[in-house]
XYZ file of C-alpha atoms in Angstrom:
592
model
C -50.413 -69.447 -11.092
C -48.960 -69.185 -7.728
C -47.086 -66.014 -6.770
C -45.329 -64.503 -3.740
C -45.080 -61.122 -5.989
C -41.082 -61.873 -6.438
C -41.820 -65.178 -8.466
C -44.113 -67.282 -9.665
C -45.106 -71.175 -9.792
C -47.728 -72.907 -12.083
C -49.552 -76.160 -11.053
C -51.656 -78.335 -13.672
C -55.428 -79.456 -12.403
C -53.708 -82.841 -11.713
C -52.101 -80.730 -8.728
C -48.252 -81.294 -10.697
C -45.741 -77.891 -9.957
C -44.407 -78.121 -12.952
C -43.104 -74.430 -13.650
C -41.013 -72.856 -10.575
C -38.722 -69.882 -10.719
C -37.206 -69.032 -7.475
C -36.463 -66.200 -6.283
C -37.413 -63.753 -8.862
C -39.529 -64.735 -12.036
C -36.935 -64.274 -14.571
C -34.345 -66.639 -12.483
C -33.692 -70.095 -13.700
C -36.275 -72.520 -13.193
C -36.138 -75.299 -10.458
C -39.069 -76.975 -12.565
C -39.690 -76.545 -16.055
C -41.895 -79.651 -17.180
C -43.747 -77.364 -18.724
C -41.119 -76.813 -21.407
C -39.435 -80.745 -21.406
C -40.623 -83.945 -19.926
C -37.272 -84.221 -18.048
C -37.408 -80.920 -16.893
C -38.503 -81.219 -13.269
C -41.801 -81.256 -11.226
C -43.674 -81.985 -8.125
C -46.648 -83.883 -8.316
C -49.124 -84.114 -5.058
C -52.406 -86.148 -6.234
C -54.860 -89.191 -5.248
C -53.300 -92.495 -6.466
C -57.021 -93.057 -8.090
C -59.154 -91.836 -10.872
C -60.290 -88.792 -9.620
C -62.936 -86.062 -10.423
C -60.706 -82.651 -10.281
C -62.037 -78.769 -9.731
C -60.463 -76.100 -8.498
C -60.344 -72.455 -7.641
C -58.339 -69.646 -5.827
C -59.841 -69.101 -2.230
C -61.864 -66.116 -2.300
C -59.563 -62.760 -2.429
C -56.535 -64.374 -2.933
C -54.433 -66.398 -5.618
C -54.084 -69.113 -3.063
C -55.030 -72.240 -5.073
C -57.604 -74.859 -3.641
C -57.939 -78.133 -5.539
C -60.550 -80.975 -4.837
C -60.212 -84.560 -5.907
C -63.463 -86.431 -5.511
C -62.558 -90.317 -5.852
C -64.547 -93.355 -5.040
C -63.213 -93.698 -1.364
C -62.945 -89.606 -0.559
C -62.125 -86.467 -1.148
C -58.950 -84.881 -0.981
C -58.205 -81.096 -0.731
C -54.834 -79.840 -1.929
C -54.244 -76.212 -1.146
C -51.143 -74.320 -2.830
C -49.559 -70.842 -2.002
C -46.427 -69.188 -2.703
C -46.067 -68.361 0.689
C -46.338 -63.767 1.694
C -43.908 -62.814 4.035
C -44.904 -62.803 8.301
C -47.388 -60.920 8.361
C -47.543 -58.652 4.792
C -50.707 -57.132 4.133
C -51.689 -54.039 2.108
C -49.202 -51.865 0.064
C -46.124 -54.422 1.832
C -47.850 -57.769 0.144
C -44.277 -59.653 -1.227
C -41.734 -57.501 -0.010
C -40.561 -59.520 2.651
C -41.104 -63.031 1.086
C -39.357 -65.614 1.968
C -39.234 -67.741 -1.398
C -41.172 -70.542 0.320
C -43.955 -72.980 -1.773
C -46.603 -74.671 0.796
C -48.616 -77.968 -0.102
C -51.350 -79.027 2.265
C -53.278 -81.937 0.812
C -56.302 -82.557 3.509
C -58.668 -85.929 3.365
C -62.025 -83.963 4.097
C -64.239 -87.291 3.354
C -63.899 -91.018 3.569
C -60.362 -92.308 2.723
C -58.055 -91.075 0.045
C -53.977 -92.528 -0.594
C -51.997 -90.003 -1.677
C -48.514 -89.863 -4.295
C -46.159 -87.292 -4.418
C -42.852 -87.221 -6.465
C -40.611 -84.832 -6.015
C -38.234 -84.380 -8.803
C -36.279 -80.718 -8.845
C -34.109 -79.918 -11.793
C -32.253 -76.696 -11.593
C -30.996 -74.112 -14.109
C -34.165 -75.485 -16.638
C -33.414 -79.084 -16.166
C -29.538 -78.933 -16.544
C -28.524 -80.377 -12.977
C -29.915 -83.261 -10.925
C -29.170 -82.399 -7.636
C -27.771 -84.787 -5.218
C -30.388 -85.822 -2.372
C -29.859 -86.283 1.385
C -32.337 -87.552 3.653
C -32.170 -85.227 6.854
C -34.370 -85.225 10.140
C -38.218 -84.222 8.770
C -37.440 -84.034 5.090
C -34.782 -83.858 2.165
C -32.184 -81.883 1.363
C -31.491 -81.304 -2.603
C -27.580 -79.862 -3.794
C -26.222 -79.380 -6.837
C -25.475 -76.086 -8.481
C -26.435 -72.762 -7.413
C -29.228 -73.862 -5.483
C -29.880 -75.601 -1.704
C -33.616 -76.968 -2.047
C -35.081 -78.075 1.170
C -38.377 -80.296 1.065
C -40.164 -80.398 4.146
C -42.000 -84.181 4.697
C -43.270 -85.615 7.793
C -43.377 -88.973 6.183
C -40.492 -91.398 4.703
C -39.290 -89.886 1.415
C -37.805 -93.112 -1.252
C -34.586 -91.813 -3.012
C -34.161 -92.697 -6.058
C -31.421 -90.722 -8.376
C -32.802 -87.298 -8.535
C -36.480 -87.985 -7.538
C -38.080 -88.922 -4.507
C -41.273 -90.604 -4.122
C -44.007 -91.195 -0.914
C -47.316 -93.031 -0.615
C -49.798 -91.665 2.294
C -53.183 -92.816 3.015
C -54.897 -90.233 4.367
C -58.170 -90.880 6.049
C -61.574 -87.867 7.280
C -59.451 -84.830 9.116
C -55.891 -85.934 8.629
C -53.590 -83.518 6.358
C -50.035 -84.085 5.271
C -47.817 -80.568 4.964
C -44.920 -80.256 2.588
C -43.127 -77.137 1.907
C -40.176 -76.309 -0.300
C -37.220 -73.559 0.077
C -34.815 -72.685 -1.963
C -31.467 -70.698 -0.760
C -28.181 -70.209 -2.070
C -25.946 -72.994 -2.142
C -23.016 -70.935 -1.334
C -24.977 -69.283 1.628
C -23.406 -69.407 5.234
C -26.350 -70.979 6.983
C -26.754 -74.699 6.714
C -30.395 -75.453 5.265
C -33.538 -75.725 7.872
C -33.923 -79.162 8.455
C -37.499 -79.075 10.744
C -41.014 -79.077 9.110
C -42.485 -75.004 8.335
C -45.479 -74.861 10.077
C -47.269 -74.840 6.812
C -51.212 -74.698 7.720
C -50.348 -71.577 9.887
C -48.261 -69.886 6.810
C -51.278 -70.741 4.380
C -53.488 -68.855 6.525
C -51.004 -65.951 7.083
C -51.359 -65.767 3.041
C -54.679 -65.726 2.711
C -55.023 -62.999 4.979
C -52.102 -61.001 3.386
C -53.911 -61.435 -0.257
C -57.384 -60.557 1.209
C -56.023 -57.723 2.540
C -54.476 -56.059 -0.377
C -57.733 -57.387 -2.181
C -60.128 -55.418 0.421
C -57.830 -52.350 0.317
C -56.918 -52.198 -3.200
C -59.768 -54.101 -5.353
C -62.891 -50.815 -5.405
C -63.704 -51.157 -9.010
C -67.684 -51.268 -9.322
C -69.508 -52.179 -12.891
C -69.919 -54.824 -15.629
C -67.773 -57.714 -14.654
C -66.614 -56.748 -11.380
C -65.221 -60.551 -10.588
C -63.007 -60.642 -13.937
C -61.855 -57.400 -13.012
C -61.160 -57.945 -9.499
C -58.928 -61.227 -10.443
C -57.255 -59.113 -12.922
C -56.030 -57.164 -10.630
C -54.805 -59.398 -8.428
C -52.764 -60.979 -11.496
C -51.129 -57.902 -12.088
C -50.043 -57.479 -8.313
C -49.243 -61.247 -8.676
C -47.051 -60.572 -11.615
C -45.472 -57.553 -9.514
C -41.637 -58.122 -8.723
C -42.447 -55.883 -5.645
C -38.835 -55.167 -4.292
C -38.746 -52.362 -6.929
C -42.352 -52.664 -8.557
C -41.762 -53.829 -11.889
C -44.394 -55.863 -13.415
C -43.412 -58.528 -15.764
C -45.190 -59.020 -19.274
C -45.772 -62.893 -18.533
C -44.675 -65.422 -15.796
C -43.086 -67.896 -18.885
C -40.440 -68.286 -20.980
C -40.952 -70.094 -25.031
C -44.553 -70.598 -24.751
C -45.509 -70.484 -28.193
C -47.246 -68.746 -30.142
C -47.921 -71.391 -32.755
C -47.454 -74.925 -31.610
C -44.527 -76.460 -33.070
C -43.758 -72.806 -33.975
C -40.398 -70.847 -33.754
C -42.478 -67.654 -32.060
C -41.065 -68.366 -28.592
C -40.159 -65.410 -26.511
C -39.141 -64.969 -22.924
C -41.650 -62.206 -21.372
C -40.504 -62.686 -17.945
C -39.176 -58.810 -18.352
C -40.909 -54.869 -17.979
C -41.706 -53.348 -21.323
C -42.033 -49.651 -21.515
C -44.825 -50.110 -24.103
C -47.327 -51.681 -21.529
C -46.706 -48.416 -19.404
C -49.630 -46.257 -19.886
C -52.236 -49.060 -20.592
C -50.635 -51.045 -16.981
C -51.327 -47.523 -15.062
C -55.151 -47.117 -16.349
C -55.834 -50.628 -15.678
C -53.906 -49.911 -11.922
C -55.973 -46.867 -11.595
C -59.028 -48.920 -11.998
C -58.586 -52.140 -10.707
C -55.407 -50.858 -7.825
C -54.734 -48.196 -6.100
C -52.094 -44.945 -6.705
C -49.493 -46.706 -4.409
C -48.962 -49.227 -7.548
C -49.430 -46.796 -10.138
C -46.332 -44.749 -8.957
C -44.017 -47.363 -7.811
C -44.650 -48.958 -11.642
C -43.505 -45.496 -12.947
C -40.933 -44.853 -10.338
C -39.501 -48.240 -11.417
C -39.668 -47.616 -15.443
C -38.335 -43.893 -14.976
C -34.883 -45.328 -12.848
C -34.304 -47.891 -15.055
C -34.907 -46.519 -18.163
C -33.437 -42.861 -17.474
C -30.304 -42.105 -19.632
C -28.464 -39.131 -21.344
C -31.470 -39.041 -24.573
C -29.131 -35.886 -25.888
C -26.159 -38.094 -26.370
C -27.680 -39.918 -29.640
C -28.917 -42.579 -27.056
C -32.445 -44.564 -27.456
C -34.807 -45.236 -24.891
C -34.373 -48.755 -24.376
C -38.073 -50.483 -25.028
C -37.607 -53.161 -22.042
C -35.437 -54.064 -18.849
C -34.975 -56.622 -16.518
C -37.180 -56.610 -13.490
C -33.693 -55.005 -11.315
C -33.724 -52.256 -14.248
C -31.108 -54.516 -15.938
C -30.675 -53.546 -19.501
C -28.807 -56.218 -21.503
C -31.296 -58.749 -21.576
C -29.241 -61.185 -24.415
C -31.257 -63.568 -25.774
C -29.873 -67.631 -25.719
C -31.331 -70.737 -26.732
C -31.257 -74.067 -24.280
C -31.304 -76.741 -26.731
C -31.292 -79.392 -24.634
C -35.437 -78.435 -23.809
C -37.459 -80.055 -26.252
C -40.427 -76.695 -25.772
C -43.463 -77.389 -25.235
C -45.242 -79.728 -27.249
C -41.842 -79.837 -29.508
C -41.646 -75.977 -29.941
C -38.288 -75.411 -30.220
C -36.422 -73.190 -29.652
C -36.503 -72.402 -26.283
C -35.375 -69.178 -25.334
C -33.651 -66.890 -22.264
C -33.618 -63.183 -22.675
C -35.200 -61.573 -25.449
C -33.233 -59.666 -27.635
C -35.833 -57.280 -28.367
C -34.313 -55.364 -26.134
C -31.737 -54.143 -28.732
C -34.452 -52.321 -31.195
C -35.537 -49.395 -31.871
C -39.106 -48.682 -30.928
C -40.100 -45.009 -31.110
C -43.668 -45.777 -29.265
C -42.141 -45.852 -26.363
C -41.651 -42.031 -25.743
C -45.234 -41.691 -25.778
C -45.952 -44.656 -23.968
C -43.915 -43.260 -20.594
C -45.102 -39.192 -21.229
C -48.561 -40.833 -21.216
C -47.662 -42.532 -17.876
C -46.577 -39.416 -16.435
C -49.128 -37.630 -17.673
C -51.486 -39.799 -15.744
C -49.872 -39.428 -12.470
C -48.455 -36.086 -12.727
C -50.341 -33.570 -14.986
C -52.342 -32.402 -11.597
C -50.154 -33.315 -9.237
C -46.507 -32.865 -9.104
C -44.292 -32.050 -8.768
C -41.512 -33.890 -9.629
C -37.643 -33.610 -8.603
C -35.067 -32.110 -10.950
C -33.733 -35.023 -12.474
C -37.407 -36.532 -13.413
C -38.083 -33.265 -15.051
C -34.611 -33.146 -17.399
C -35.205 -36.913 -18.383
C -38.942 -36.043 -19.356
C -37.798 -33.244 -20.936
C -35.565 -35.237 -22.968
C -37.949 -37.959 -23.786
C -40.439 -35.604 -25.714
C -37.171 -33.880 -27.390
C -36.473 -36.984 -28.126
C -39.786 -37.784 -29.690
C -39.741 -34.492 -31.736
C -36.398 -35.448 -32.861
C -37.181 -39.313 -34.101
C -40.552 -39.493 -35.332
C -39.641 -39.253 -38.700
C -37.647 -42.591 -38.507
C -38.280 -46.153 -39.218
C -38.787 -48.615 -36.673
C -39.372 -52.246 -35.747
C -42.768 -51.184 -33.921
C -45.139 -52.563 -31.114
C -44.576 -55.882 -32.352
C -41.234 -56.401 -32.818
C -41.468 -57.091 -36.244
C -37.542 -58.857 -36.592
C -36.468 -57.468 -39.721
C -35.796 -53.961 -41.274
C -37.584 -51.099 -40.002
C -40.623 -49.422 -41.255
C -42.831 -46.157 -40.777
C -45.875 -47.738 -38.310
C -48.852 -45.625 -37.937
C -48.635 -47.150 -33.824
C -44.997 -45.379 -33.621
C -46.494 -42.115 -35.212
C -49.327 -42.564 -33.029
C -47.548 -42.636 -29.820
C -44.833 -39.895 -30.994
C -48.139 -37.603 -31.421
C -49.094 -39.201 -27.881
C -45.485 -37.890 -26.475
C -46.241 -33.972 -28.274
C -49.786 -34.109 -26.757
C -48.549 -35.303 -23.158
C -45.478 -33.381 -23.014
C -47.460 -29.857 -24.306
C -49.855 -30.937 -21.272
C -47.027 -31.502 -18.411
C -45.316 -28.912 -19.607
C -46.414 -26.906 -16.514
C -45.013 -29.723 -14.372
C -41.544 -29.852 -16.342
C -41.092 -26.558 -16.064
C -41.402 -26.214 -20.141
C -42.848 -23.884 -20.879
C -39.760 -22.206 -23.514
C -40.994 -25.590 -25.237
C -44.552 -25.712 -25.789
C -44.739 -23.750 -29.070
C -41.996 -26.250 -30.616
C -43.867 -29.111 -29.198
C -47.130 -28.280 -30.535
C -45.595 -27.524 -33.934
C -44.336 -30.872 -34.016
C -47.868 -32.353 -32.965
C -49.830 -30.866 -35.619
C -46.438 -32.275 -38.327
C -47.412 -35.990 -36.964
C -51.642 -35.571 -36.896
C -51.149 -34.514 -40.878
C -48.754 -37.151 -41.666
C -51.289 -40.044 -40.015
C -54.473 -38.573 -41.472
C -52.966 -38.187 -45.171
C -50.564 -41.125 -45.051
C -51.876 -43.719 -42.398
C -55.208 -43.880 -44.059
C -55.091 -45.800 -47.262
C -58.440 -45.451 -49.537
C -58.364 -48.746 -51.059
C -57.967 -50.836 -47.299
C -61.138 -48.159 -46.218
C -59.138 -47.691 -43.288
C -56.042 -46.402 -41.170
C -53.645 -49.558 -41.906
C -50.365 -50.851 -39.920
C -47.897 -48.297 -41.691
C -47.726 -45.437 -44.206
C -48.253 -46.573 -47.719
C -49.536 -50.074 -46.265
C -52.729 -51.731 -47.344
C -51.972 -54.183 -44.340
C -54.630 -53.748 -41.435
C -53.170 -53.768 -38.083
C -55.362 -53.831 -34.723
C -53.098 -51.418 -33.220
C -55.145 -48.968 -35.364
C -57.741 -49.540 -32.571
C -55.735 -47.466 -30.275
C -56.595 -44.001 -32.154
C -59.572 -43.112 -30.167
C -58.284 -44.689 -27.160
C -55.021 -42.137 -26.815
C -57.195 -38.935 -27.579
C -55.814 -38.702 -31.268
C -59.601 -39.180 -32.783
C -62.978 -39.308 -31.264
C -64.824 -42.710 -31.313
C -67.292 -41.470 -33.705
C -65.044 -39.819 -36.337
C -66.028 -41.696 -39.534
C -62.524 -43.015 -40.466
C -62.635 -44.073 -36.811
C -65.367 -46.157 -37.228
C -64.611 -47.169 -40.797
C -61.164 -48.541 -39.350
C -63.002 -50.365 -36.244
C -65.609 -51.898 -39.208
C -62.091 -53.254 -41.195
C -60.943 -54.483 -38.630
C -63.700 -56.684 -37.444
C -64.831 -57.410 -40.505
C -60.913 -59.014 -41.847
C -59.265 -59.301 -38.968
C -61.643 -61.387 -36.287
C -62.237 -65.279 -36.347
C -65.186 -67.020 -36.423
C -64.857 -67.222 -32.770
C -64.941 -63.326 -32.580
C -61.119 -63.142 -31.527
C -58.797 -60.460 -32.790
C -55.633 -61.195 -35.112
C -52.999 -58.481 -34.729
C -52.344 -58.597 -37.751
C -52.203 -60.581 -41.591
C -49.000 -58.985 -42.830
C -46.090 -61.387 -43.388
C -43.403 -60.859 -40.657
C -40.150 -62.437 -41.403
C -41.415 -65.896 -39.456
C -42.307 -68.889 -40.188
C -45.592 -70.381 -39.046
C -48.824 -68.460 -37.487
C -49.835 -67.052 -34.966
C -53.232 -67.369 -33.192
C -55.351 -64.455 -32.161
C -54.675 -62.042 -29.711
C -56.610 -61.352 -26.480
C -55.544 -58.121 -25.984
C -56.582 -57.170 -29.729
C -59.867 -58.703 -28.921
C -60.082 -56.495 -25.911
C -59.039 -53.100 -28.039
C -61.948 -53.562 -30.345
C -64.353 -54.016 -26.843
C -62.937 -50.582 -25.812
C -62.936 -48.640 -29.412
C -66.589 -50.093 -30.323
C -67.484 -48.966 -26.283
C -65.745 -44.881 -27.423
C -68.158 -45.181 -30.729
C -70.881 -45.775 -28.761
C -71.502 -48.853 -30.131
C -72.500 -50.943 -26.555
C -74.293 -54.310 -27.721
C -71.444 -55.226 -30.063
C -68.624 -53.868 -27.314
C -69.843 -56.061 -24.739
C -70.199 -59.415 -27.347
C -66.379 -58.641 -27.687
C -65.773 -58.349 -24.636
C -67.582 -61.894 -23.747
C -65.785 -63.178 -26.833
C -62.190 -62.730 -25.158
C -63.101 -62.939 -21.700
C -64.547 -66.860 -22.071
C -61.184 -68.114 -23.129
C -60.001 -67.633 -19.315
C -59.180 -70.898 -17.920
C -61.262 -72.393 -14.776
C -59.297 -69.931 -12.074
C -59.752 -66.867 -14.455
C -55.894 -67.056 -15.655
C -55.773 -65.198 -19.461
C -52.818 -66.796 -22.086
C -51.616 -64.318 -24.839
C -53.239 -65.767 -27.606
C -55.522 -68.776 -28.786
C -55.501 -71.269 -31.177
C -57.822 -70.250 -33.920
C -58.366 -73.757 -34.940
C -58.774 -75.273 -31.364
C -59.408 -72.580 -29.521
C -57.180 -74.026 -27.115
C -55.237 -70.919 -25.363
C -51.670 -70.391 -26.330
C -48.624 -68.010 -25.837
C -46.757 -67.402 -22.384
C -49.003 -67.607 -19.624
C -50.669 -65.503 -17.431
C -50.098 -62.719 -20.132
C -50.672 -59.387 -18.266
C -51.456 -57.261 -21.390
C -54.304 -59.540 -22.125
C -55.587 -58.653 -18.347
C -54.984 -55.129 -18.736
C -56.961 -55.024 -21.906
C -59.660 -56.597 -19.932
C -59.564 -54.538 -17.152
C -59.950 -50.998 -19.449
C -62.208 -52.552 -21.747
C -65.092 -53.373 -18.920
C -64.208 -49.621 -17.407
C -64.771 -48.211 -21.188
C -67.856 -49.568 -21.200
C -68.936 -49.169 -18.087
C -68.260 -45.313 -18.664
C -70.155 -45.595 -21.871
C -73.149 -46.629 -20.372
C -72.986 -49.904 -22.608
């Protein structure tokens, strides 16, 4: 992944852009071969058999590629490029929506190919192409797209081709804007001093790396490029952070479990701000709340829900649509825009944001007015719904149920709320709110445990396991040790893991067709709940287990393949970095 922390790019190891969205992650992408064959790409590569590594340049996710071929070696470096001069807390505010390519021969003799073939809004247009003084201008639709070349560019249709023999010291720079096609200024038509604004990136990441990255403990590397994933998949004009940089990768290939994550879910809140507080800095922290509490703040006392999601803006109708002229990838079809999830009813999500403010807030404060009456009407909220079905952390598409996560996280909002009350001003409350706490603990203890699974299962009157039963000693509800605790931990390692040690979410039949592989972030929870019951040898082996299905630059997928092992799901998946992130802190704090 390539990001400028407003949107992201993907390149394969055969140095091939073949995912861009420009100029904010959920916009329409300009490539999208990852999804169809026709879709659009940019390929930079030696013209021979080559042997291919690669790896981000130390403190940064600028990407570094070596080809090692018979003649030579060829270095391609990649960057979405910062803004002039960002560094720090102001890394992508500025940015300019620019993607640099500097392939350099740095031995012997190498020739070069690059085709250049953009396809706008997901493959729909083919842009007209017009050779101009040091490059190529690309129109058609919404979008200008200006290639800088310094070499001869051959037109063909929609996709230009070049040919460059490079020999020891020689580099050839290419960079590609995109701007509005409607905007006033005519496109640049002169080269981008690209080597210079490579550089200028690398010292913008390295900065925010140096200043932000002060985690020390077990697996300080994975946790430090965690970190930087999560301020890489940071829309930081307002500081949302989206769940995944893709659209329709599946879970299942050839499966209809295609979603478009390129959105904020309130669900990730509290988990996102422990893994910013570990692997980040405060600055992040708040600006992720800030963010969650504008968008998501409404009138609760008018019958309203808390919307579970929004748009990285704070948009709220996020309508779901199928392009079914993308064949998915690998033929997994459907391929989806907007995610109507964002339509359910999730009742988690009232604890998920008091436990966010709880974390910046409890000890801090204070917070204006208007924070404090929407707070205030979250946990009301909270107390008010809890009782209700719901579609819960999963999404589950079909009629709601009574999830011991949704209970969970409505105790969560009691327990938060009863501890901010201070903050809120609340204090006419607390007595109502702990009342209300104690209804929820007895109604999970006597009807989320189920004697005949031996453990706390996905909802009441369920024999279904669900890993989201991990989370009970990980909010507070139950220490690490309690015995049903462990039991449940036991259950779900015991029926729920692989041979490969990964985590299903679940077993449970869901209204889809087709599986699902295992979960990363499941595999993580059971790190962090075996760390809390003290359990260190086994914590750390699941911990290993997840964290070696990272591909060769550290990047974690959603899911993978139980039968491969092959890593599925949209990609980079941020909950699967924040699990990683709080699992190595739980067990650093354990002493495992």
């Amino acid at each position: 992944m390539l990001s400028d922390c407003r949107s992201a790019a993907l390149v394969t190891s055969d140095g091939s852009v073949d995912w861009l969205c420009l100029p904010r992650f959920d916009s329409p992408a300009l490539f999208a071969r990852l999804l169809d064959e026709n879709a659009g790409h940019w390929t930079v590569h030696p013209a021979c058999p080559a042997e291919v590594s690669r790896r981000y340049l130390e403190g940064t996710l600028v990407l570094e590629t070596t080809f090692r071929c018979r003649g030579g070696t060829l270095v391609l470096v990649d960057a979405l490029a910062l803004g002039g001069r960002e560094r720090g807390h102001s890394l992508g505010v500025g940015s300019p929506g620019v993607l640099l390519r500097e392939a350099t021969c740095v031995e012997g003799e190498v020739t070069l190919e690059t085709e250049y073939a953009p396809r706008p809004e997901f493959g729909l247009v083919q842009p007209l192409m017009e050779p101009v003084r040091g490059g190529l201008v690309a129109r058609g639709g919404a979008n200008v797209l200006t290639l800088s070349a310094p070499v001869p560019l051959r037109v063909r249709g929609s996709t230009a081709r070049a040919t460059v023999t490079l020999r020891a010291g020689q580099r050839l720079c290419l960079a590609l804007q995109a701007s509005s096609g409607w905007a006033p200024d005519p496109p640049r038509r002169h080269p981008w001093n690209v080597h210079r604004r490579i550089k200028d990136t690398v010292a913008g990441w390295r900065s925010w790396s140096r200043d932000h990255l002060g985690y020390r403990g077990p697996w300080e590397e994975e946790v430090g490029q965690s970190g930087r994933v999560l301020r890489a998949l940071t829309f930081a004009p307002t500081g949302a952070i989206v769940a995944a940089a893709t659209t329709s990768l599946p879970e299942s290939v050839g499966g209809e479990r295609n979603w478009d994550y390129r959105y904020t879910w309130i669900r990730d809140t509290s988990f996102t701000l422990q893994a910013l507080a570990t692997a980040a800095c405060e600055v992040e922290e708040a600006a992720f709340f800030a963010f969650l509490a504008r968008a998501s703040a409404t009138q609760l006392d008018q019958g309203c829900d808390l919307q579970i999601m929004y748009g990285v803006g704070g948009e709220r109708d996020l309508s779901e649509r199928s392009l079914p002229h993308l064949t998915g990838w690998r033929g997994s079809a459907p391929v989806r825009v907007g995610n109507d999830a964002w339509r359910q009813r999730q009742i988690d999500v009232y604890g998920e944001l008091l436990d966010a403010a709880d974390q910046l807030y409890r000890d801090t404060g204070p917070l204006d007015a208007l924070t404090r009456s929407f707070l205030i009407g979250v946990a009301e909220t909270a107390a008010r719904r809890w009782e209700e079905p719901d579609q819960g952390l999963w999404e589950v598409r079909g009629p709601g149920r009574h999830y011991l996560h949704s209970k969970l996280m409505c105790w969560v909002a009691m327990d938060r709320a009863v501890a901010l009350a201070p903050v809120l001003g609340a204090a006419d409350r607390v007595a109502g709110w702990k009342h209300t706490r104690e209804r929820i603990r007895e109604a999970i203890m006597t009807r989320g445990w189920n004697e005949k699974a031996g453990a706390f299962t996905q909802a009441f009157g369920s024999e279904d396991l669900d890993a989201a039963a991990l989370m009970l000693p990980m909010v507070g509800f139950l220490p690490g040790d309690d015995p049903r605790v462990r039991a449940t931990v036991d259950a779900v390692a015991a029926r729920l893991t692989d041979e490969r040690g990964l985590v299903h979410r679940y077993r449970a039949a869901d209204g889809l067709a087709g599986d699902e592989g295992t979960f990363l972030l499941c595999t993580f929870w059971l790190a962090h709940a075996l760390a809390l019951a003290g359990h260190g040898g086994p914590a750390r082996q699941a911990f290993r287990d997840a964290a070696s299905h990272a591909n060769d630059v550290g990047l974690l997928a959603e899911e993978v393949d139980s039968s491969t092992g092959e890593p599925i799901g949209n990609f980079p998946q941020a909950f699967s970095h924040i699990g990683l992130i709080n699992a190595a802190n739980a067990i650093r704090r354990s002493g495992g």
